[in-house]
Tab-separated table of C-alpha atoms and ligand atoms in Angstrom:
chain	number	residue	atom	x	y	z
N	1	UNK	CA	-73.791	-7.345	58.565
N	2	UNK	CA	-72.625	-4.051	59.796
N	3	UNK	CA	-73.583	-1.060	56.659
N	4	UNK	CA	-71.308	1.702	56.545
N	5	UNK	CA	-72.236	5.385	55.781
N	6	UNK	CA	-69.926	7.392	55.122
N	7	UNK	CA	-66.208	7.925	56.192
N	8	UNK	CA	-63.306	6.554	57.593
N	9	UNK	CA	-59.732	7.259	58.663
N	10	UNK	CA	-58.662	9.992	55.901
N	11	UNK	CA	-61.214	12.093	54.257
N	12	UNK	CA	-60.120	14.421	51.738
N	13	UNK	CA	-61.321	17.373	49.834
N	14	UNK	CA	-59.920	18.820	46.719
N	15	UNK	CA	-62.618	21.983	46.337
N	16	UNK	CA	-63.951	23.002	43.149
N	17	UNK	CA	-67.346	24.212	43.893
N	18	UNK	CA	-68.978	26.617	40.962
N	19	UNK	CA	-69.079	30.227	43.225
N	20	UNK	CA	-72.262	31.752	41.989
N	21	UNK	CA	-74.337	29.192	43.883
N	22	UNK	CA	-72.547	28.939	47.160
N	23	UNK	CA	-71.481	33.040	47.472
N	24	UNK	CA	-75.161	34.500	48.361
N	25	UNK	CA	-76.486	32.376	51.084
N	26	UNK	CA	-77.759	33.988	54.164
N	27	UNK	CA	-76.318	34.028	57.559
N	28	UNK	CA	-76.514	30.729	59.360
N	29	UNK	CA	-77.503	28.764	56.367
N	30	UNK	CA	-76.663	24.689	55.804
N	31	UNK	CA	-76.552	23.141	53.135
N	32	UNK	CA	-77.052	19.674	52.877
N	33	UNK	CA	-76.620	16.831	50.256
N	34	UNK	CA	-75.511	13.008	49.215
N	35	UNK	CA	-72.731	12.095	47.095
N	36	UNK	CA	-72.982	8.900	45.650
N	37	UNK	CA	-70.196	6.853	45.027
N	38	UNK	CA	-68.227	7.608	41.957
N	39	UNK	CA	-65.369	4.925	41.826
N	40	UNK	CA	-63.789	2.402	44.521
N	41	UNK	CA	-60.319	2.650	43.326
N	42	UNK	CA	-56.257	2.947	44.601
N	43	UNK	CA	-55.617	6.497	43.895
N	44	UNK	CA	-54.921	10.010	45.929
N	45	UNK	CA	-54.363	12.971	43.559
N	46	UNK	CA	-54.086	15.131	47.054
N	47	UNK	CA	-51.837	12.304	49.062
N	48	UNK	CA	-50.265	9.922	46.688
N	49	UNK	CA	-50.438	12.613	43.325
N	50	UNK	CA	-49.486	10.646	40.441
N	51	UNK	CA	-49.351	6.948	41.987
N	52	UNK	CA	-51.084	4.444	40.412
N	53	UNK	CA	-51.853	2.656	42.778
N	54	UNK	CA	-51.434	4.464	45.714
N	55	UNK	CA	-51.081	2.880	49.008
N	56	UNK	CA	-54.698	3.002	49.919
N	57	UNK	CA	-57.785	2.404	48.753
N	58	UNK	CA	-60.523	5.272	48.641
N	59	UNK	CA	-64.178	5.568	48.165
N	60	UNK	CA	-64.195	8.640	45.625
N	61	UNK	CA	-67.683	10.808	45.281
N	62	UNK	CA	-68.065	14.113	43.009
N	63	UNK	CA	-67.254	15.124	39.900
N	64	UNK	CA	-65.877	12.942	37.194
N	65	UNK	CA	-62.389	15.311	36.374
N	66	UNK	CA	-61.227	12.897	38.943
N	67	UNK	CA	-57.694	12.128	38.617
N	68	UNK	CA	-54.305	10.260	39.282
N	69	UNK	CA	-52.553	13.798	39.474
N	70	UNK	CA	-54.873	17.056	39.746
N	71	UNK	CA	-52.682	19.546	39.722
N	72	UNK	CA	-54.850	22.841	39.311
N	73	UNK	CA	-52.319	24.613	37.100
N	74	UNK	CA	-53.001	22.127	34.239
N	75	UNK	CA	-56.146	20.587	35.362
N	76	UNK	CA	-59.221	23.342	35.853
N	77	UNK	CA	-61.886	20.789	37.986
N	78	UNK	CA	-64.499	23.130	36.758
N	79	UNK	CA	-64.237	23.290	33.233
N	80	UNK	CA	-62.532	19.295	32.766
N	81	UNK	CA	-65.266	17.772	34.676
N	82	UNK	CA	-68.522	17.065	32.796
N	83	UNK	CA	-70.829	15.291	35.430
N	84	UNK	CA	-71.087	14.762	39.262
N	85	UNK	CA	-72.461	11.852	41.766
N	86	UNK	CA	-73.585	14.736	43.633
N	87	UNK	CA	-77.061	16.452	43.946
N	88	UNK	CA	-75.969	19.661	43.402
N	89	UNK	CA	-75.037	19.392	39.486
N	90	UNK	CA	-72.684	21.968	39.530
N	91	UNK	CA	-70.458	20.913	42.664
N	92	UNK	CA	-67.621	19.175	41.011
N	93	UNK	CA	-65.563	18.594	43.875
N	94	UNK	CA	-64.495	15.811	44.759
N	95	UNK	CA	-64.832	13.849	48.326
N	96	UNK	CA	-63.117	10.627	49.138
N	97	UNK	CA	-62.286	8.217	52.086
N	98	UNK	CA	-61.037	5.304	53.363
N	99	UNK	CA	-62.738	2.413	52.850
N	100	UNK	CA	-63.894	-0.261	55.311
N	101	UNK	CA	-63.068	-4.497	55.284
N	102	UNK	CA	-64.852	-6.701	57.041
N	103	UNK	CA	-62.264	-9.233	58.751
N	104	UNK	CA	-64.263	-13.363	58.895
N	105	UNK	CA	-63.090	-15.160	61.187
N	106	UNK	CA	-61.417	-17.220	58.644
N	107	UNK	CA	-59.114	-14.568	57.829
N	108	UNK	CA	-60.165	-12.846	54.550
N	109	UNK	CA	-61.602	-9.474	54.575
N	110	UNK	CA	-64.828	-8.230	52.659
N	111	UNK	CA	-65.319	-4.676	51.640
N	112	UNK	CA	-68.470	-2.824	53.481
N	113	UNK	CA	-70.755	-1.670	51.507
N	114	UNK	CA	-71.668	2.135	51.690
N	115	UNK	CA	-75.850	3.079	51.515
N	116	UNK	CA	-76.987	6.523	51.387
N	117	UNK	CA	-78.013	8.538	54.883
N	118	UNK	CA	-81.678	6.849	55.632
N	119	UNK	CA	-82.800	10.802	56.671
N	120	UNK	CA	-83.115	12.093	53.117
N	121	UNK	CA	-81.016	9.830	50.588
N	122	UNK	CA	-82.034	6.371	50.517
N	123	UNK	CA	-81.924	6.597	46.796
N	124	UNK	CA	-78.257	7.622	46.864
N	125	UNK	CA	-75.844	4.648	45.853
N	126	UNK	CA	-73.349	4.221	48.737
N	127	UNK	CA	-71.220	8.262	49.325
N	128	UNK	CA	-71.553	10.703	51.465
N	129	UNK	CA	-73.208	13.449	52.886
N	130	UNK	CA	-72.378	16.271	52.309
N	131	UNK	CA	-72.821	19.209	54.830
N	132	UNK	CA	-71.184	23.016	54.313
N	133	UNK	CA	-71.949	25.051	57.177
N	134	UNK	CA	-71.550	28.806	58.071
N	135	UNK	CA	-72.110	31.331	60.095
N	136	UNK	CA	-72.011	34.679	58.460
N	137	UNK	CA	-70.568	35.219	54.808
N	138	UNK	CA	-69.810	32.990	52.374
N	139	UNK	CA	-66.537	32.730	49.523
N	140	UNK	CA	-65.502	30.200	46.823
N	141	UNK	CA	-62.683	28.331	48.140
N	142	UNK	CA	-59.674	29.654	46.152
N	143	UNK	CA	-59.287	27.390	43.049
N	144	UNK	CA	-56.388	24.397	44.202
N	145	UNK	CA	-57.743	24.456	47.500
N	146	UNK	CA	-57.391	21.330	49.207
N	147	UNK	CA	-57.095	19.720	53.050
N	148	UNK	CA	-57.796	16.043	54.461
N	149	UNK	CA	-58.190	15.180	58.134
N	150	UNK	CA	-57.261	11.732	59.694
N	151	UNK	CA	-53.887	9.804	59.507
N	152	UNK	CA	-54.035	6.725	57.709
N	153	UNK	CA	-51.269	5.353	59.334
N	154	UNK	CA	-53.137	5.503	62.991
N	155	UNK	CA	-53.706	2.208	64.162
N	156	UNK	CA	-54.270	2.783	67.963
N	157	UNK	CA	-57.249	4.321	69.843
N	158	UNK	CA	-55.375	6.661	71.727
N	159	UNK	CA	-53.889	7.670	68.489
N	160	UNK	CA	-57.389	8.321	66.617
N	161	UNK	CA	-58.208	10.853	69.541
N	162	UNK	CA	-56.011	13.621	67.943
N	163	UNK	CA	-58.874	14.169	65.888
N	164	UNK	CA	-62.089	14.267	68.140
N	165	UNK	CA	-64.014	15.621	64.985
N	166	UNK	CA	-63.716	12.376	63.220
N	167	UNK	CA	-65.971	10.007	64.978
N	168	UNK	CA	-68.465	6.912	64.844
N	169	UNK	CA	-71.948	6.996	66.019
N	170	UNK	CA	-73.469	3.491	66.232
N	171	UNK	CA	-76.763	3.747	64.853
N	172	UNK	CA	-79.709	1.933	66.157
N	173	UNK	CA	-81.810	3.450	63.572
N	174	UNK	CA	-81.576	6.454	60.792
N	175	UNK	CA	-82.221	9.237	63.794
N	176	UNK	CA	-79.509	8.215	66.470
N	177	UNK	CA	-77.701	10.755	67.283
N	178	UNK	CA	-75.178	11.050	70.344
N	179	UNK	CA	-71.775	11.760	71.344
N	180	UNK	CA	-70.629	9.469	69.249
N	181	UNK	CA	-67.143	7.647	69.849
N	182	UNK	CA	-63.420	8.227	68.426
N	183	UNK	CA	-63.340	4.550	68.456
N	184	UNK	CA	-65.103	2.206	66.326
N	185	UNK	CA	-68.517	0.596	67.344
N	186	UNK	CA	-67.862	-2.378	69.144
N	187	UNK	CA	-71.159	-3.656	69.300
N	188	UNK	CA	-73.761	-4.427	66.747
N	189	UNK	CA	-75.333	-1.326	64.738
N	190	UNK	CA	-79.047	-2.512	63.901
N	191	UNK	CA	-78.501	0.995	61.289
N	192	UNK	CA	-75.291	0.794	60.495
N	193	UNK	CA	-72.306	2.830	61.430
N	194	UNK	CA	-72.104	6.264	60.243
N	195	UNK	CA	-68.743	7.913	60.835
N	196	UNK	CA	-68.604	11.911	61.009
N	197	UNK	CA	-65.607	13.706	59.649
N	198	UNK	CA	-65.500	17.639	60.372
N	199	UNK	CA	-63.512	19.558	58.243
N	200	UNK	CA	-61.793	22.843	59.783
N	201	UNK	CA	-63.371	26.027	59.406
N	202	UNK	CA	-60.343	27.999	59.572
N	203	UNK	CA	-57.802	28.509	57.085
N	204	UNK	CA	-54.702	30.747	56.956
N	205	UNK	CA	-55.535	32.721	54.320
N	206	UNK	CA	-52.451	32.192	51.972
N	207	UNK	CA	-51.223	28.557	51.443
N	208	UNK	CA	-53.978	26.690	49.320
N	209	UNK	CA	-52.253	23.397	50.472
N	210	UNK	CA	-49.760	22.564	52.973
N	211	UNK	CA	-46.689	19.576	53.401
N	212	UNK	CA	-49.000	17.389	55.863
N	213	UNK	CA	-52.331	18.922	54.051
N	214	UNK	CA	-53.388	19.694	57.116
N	215	UNK	CA	-51.558	22.521	58.966
N	216	UNK	CA	-52.550	25.481	56.493
N	217	UNK	CA	-56.132	25.045	58.170
N	218	UNK	CA	-57.470	24.496	61.668
N	219	UNK	CA	-60.769	24.333	64.200
N	220	UNK	CA	-61.660	26.929	65.572
N	221	UNK	CA	-60.600	27.440	69.235
V	1	LIG	C1	-55.746	11.568	33.598
V	1	LIG	O1	-54.469	11.668	33.924
V	1	LIG	C2	-54.084	10.654	32.927
V	1	LIG	C3	-52.497	10.315	33.014
V	1	LIG	O2	-51.710	11.140	33.683
V	1	LIG	C4	-54.065	11.340	31.595
V	1	LIG	O3	-53.465	11.475	30.724
V	1	LIG	C5	-55.492	12.177	31.267
V	1	LIG	O4	-55.203	13.343	30.439
V	1	LIG	C6	-55.505	12.724	32.459
V	1	LIG	N1	-57.127	13.188	32.133
V	1	LIG	C7	-57.440	14.087	32.714
V	1	LIG	C8	-58.709	14.741	31.933
V	1	LIG	O5	-56.434	15.012	33.275
V	2	LIG	C1	-48.504	22.072	38.103
V	2	LIG	O1	-48.054	22.272	36.484
V	2	LIG	C2	-47.083	23.455	36.808
V	2	LIG	C3	-47.767	23.854	35.244
V	2	LIG	O2	-47.080	22.617	34.499
V	2	LIG	C4	-46.056	23.183	36.810
V	2	LIG	O3	-44.618	24.153	37.174
V	2	LIG	C5	-46.110	22.680	38.768
V	2	LIG	O4	-44.697	22.374	39.161
V	2	LIG	C6	-47.488	21.642	39.011
V	2	LIG	N1	-47.023	21.343	40.145
V	2	LIG	C7	-46.903	20.094	41.061
V	2	LIG	C8	-46.950	19.822	42.306
V	2	LIG	O5	-47.040	19.223	40.215
V	3	LIG	C1	-64.254	-17.248	54.995
V	3	LIG	O1	-65.433	-16.505	55.603
V	3	LIG	C2	-66.291	-15.712	55.111
V	3	LIG	C3	-67.680	-15.606	56.278
V	3	LIG	O2	-68.205	-16.307	56.491
V	3	LIG	C4	-67.068	-16.617	53.539
V	3	LIG	O3	-67.765	-16.320	52.702
V	3	LIG	C5	-65.785	-16.823	53.012
V	3	LIG	O4	-66.303	-17.856	51.818
V	3	LIG	C6	-64.634	-18.103	53.517
V	3	LIG	N1	-63.495	-17.909	52.742
V	3	LIG	C7	-63.259	-19.180	53.088
V	3	LIG	C8	-62.010	-19.260	52.708
V	3	LIG	O5	-63.177	-20.228	53.679
V	4	LIG	C1	-84.900	5.233	54.148
V	4	LIG	O1	-84.509	4.482	54.487
V	4	LIG	C2	-85.046	4.593	56.134
V	4	LIG	C3	-83.339	3.144	57.211
V	4	LIG	O2	-84.138	2.266	56.709
V	4	LIG	C4	-85.829	4.306	56.750
V	4	LIG	O3	-85.859	4.154	57.795
V	4	LIG	C5	-86.985	5.360	55.798
V	4	LIG	O4	-88.167	5.213	56.331
V	4	LIG	C6	-86.553	5.401	54.297
V	4	LIG	N1	-87.205	6.376	53.896
V	4	LIG	C7	-87.999	6.553	52.581
V	4	LIG	C8	-88.428	7.785	52.507
V	4	LIG	O5	-88.179	6.047	52.274
V	5	LIG	C1	-70.895	33.532	64.667
V	5	LIG	O1	-71.192	34.366	64.462
V	5	LIG	C2	-71.195	35.278	65.811
V	5	LIG	C3	-71.040	37.016	64.900
V	5	LIG	O2	-70.048	37.290	64.375
V	5	LIG	C4	-70.229	35.086	66.440
V	5	LIG	O3	-70.806	35.877	67.617
V	5	LIG	C5	-70.523	33.615	67.059
V	5	LIG	O4	-69.893	33.516	68.184
V	5	LIG	C6	-70.490	32.844	66.201
V	5	LIG	N1	-70.677	31.278	66.459
V	5	LIG	C7	-69.987	30.822	66.372
V	5	LIG	C8	-70.235	29.116	66.345
V	5	LIG	O5	-68.800	30.294	65.334
V	6	LIG	C1	-66.239	-0.289	73.464
V	6	LIG	O1	-66.545	0.908	73.506
V	6	LIG	C2	-67.274	1.692	74.442
V	6	LIG	C3	-67.267	3.225	73.456
V	6	LIG	O2	-65.999	3.565	72.771
V	6	LIG	C4	-65.646	1.675	75.445
V	6	LIG	O3	-66.468	2.584	76.153
V	6	LIG	C5	-66.041	0.264	75.804
V	6	LIG	O4	-64.777	0.252	76.694
V	6	LIG	C6	-65.210	-0.495	74.896
V	6	LIG	N1	-65.165	-2.041	75.286
V	6	LIG	C7	-64.017	-2.923	74.820
V	6	LIG	C8	-64.383	-4.243	75.285
V	6	LIG	O5	-63.258	-2.469	74.359
């Protein structure tokens, strides 16, 4: 059995972090916490707002304000949410990802569970481990900021190379850390498969979103 640790395909973030907690981190600080699975369902308020069901199934983590549409003009996440699956109880953000299926030789599909990160989060109910990394001063996301990584239409390993910071690690145990591969692992992974998605750290400073939900952000060059 392969366990699916975190993320696949398209990862989406919609920000609703209460600013006060995140503003005063010292230089080089890192936040690392777990967000258990909130729900698995066909909704995607960023890429397919208002479309129920959305074309793709997602695993969603985070606050209970998650909804079929999340227009920040009318849907204020921090004041709408009342609870979260994230361990910092005031992170009402939502984080959602594609869902992995196992195809049996007889052609049937079975959804693969996620499990908590073995380094500290065994108690998590699936979901993902979230990192916030900083190299200097920290400011909160502007209300309504959103971004995605990945492309759900990609079918080939060559296409996946467009996102080198979305990669898979075939875990022997929870401590396995190597370069990872953009291709899906093709061997048995005794400790599970870890998917890592690094989001861009640069923003054009103007647009909270863009048509492809990506071009208003960039990786440092
Ligand atoms: C969630 O979406 C439904 C359908 O659009 C709407 O009726 C409901 O008010 C929304 N809930 C919140 C908390 O925004
Ligand atoms: C969000 O809501 C505002 C206020 O109702 C509306 O003017 C705007 O068009 C909505 N945006 C989207 C993307 O639906
Ligand atoms: C297909 O294979 C899976 C995995 O071995 C098994 O759980 C399932 O019952 C099988 N389905 C059918 C219709 O034989
Ligand atoms: C968490 O799970 C991993 C993998 O099963 C195990 O190696 C580790 O000892 C566990 N940690 C704790 C604190 O139980
Ligand atoms: C971190 O910030 C320092 C000072 O601004 C800079 O010299 C350094 O290159 C940065 N490191 C990274 C990884 O961005
Ligand atoms: C298995 O994956 C490795 C690492 O991505 C790759 O180098 C190798 O070509 C793959 N083997 C096959 C048979 O696909």
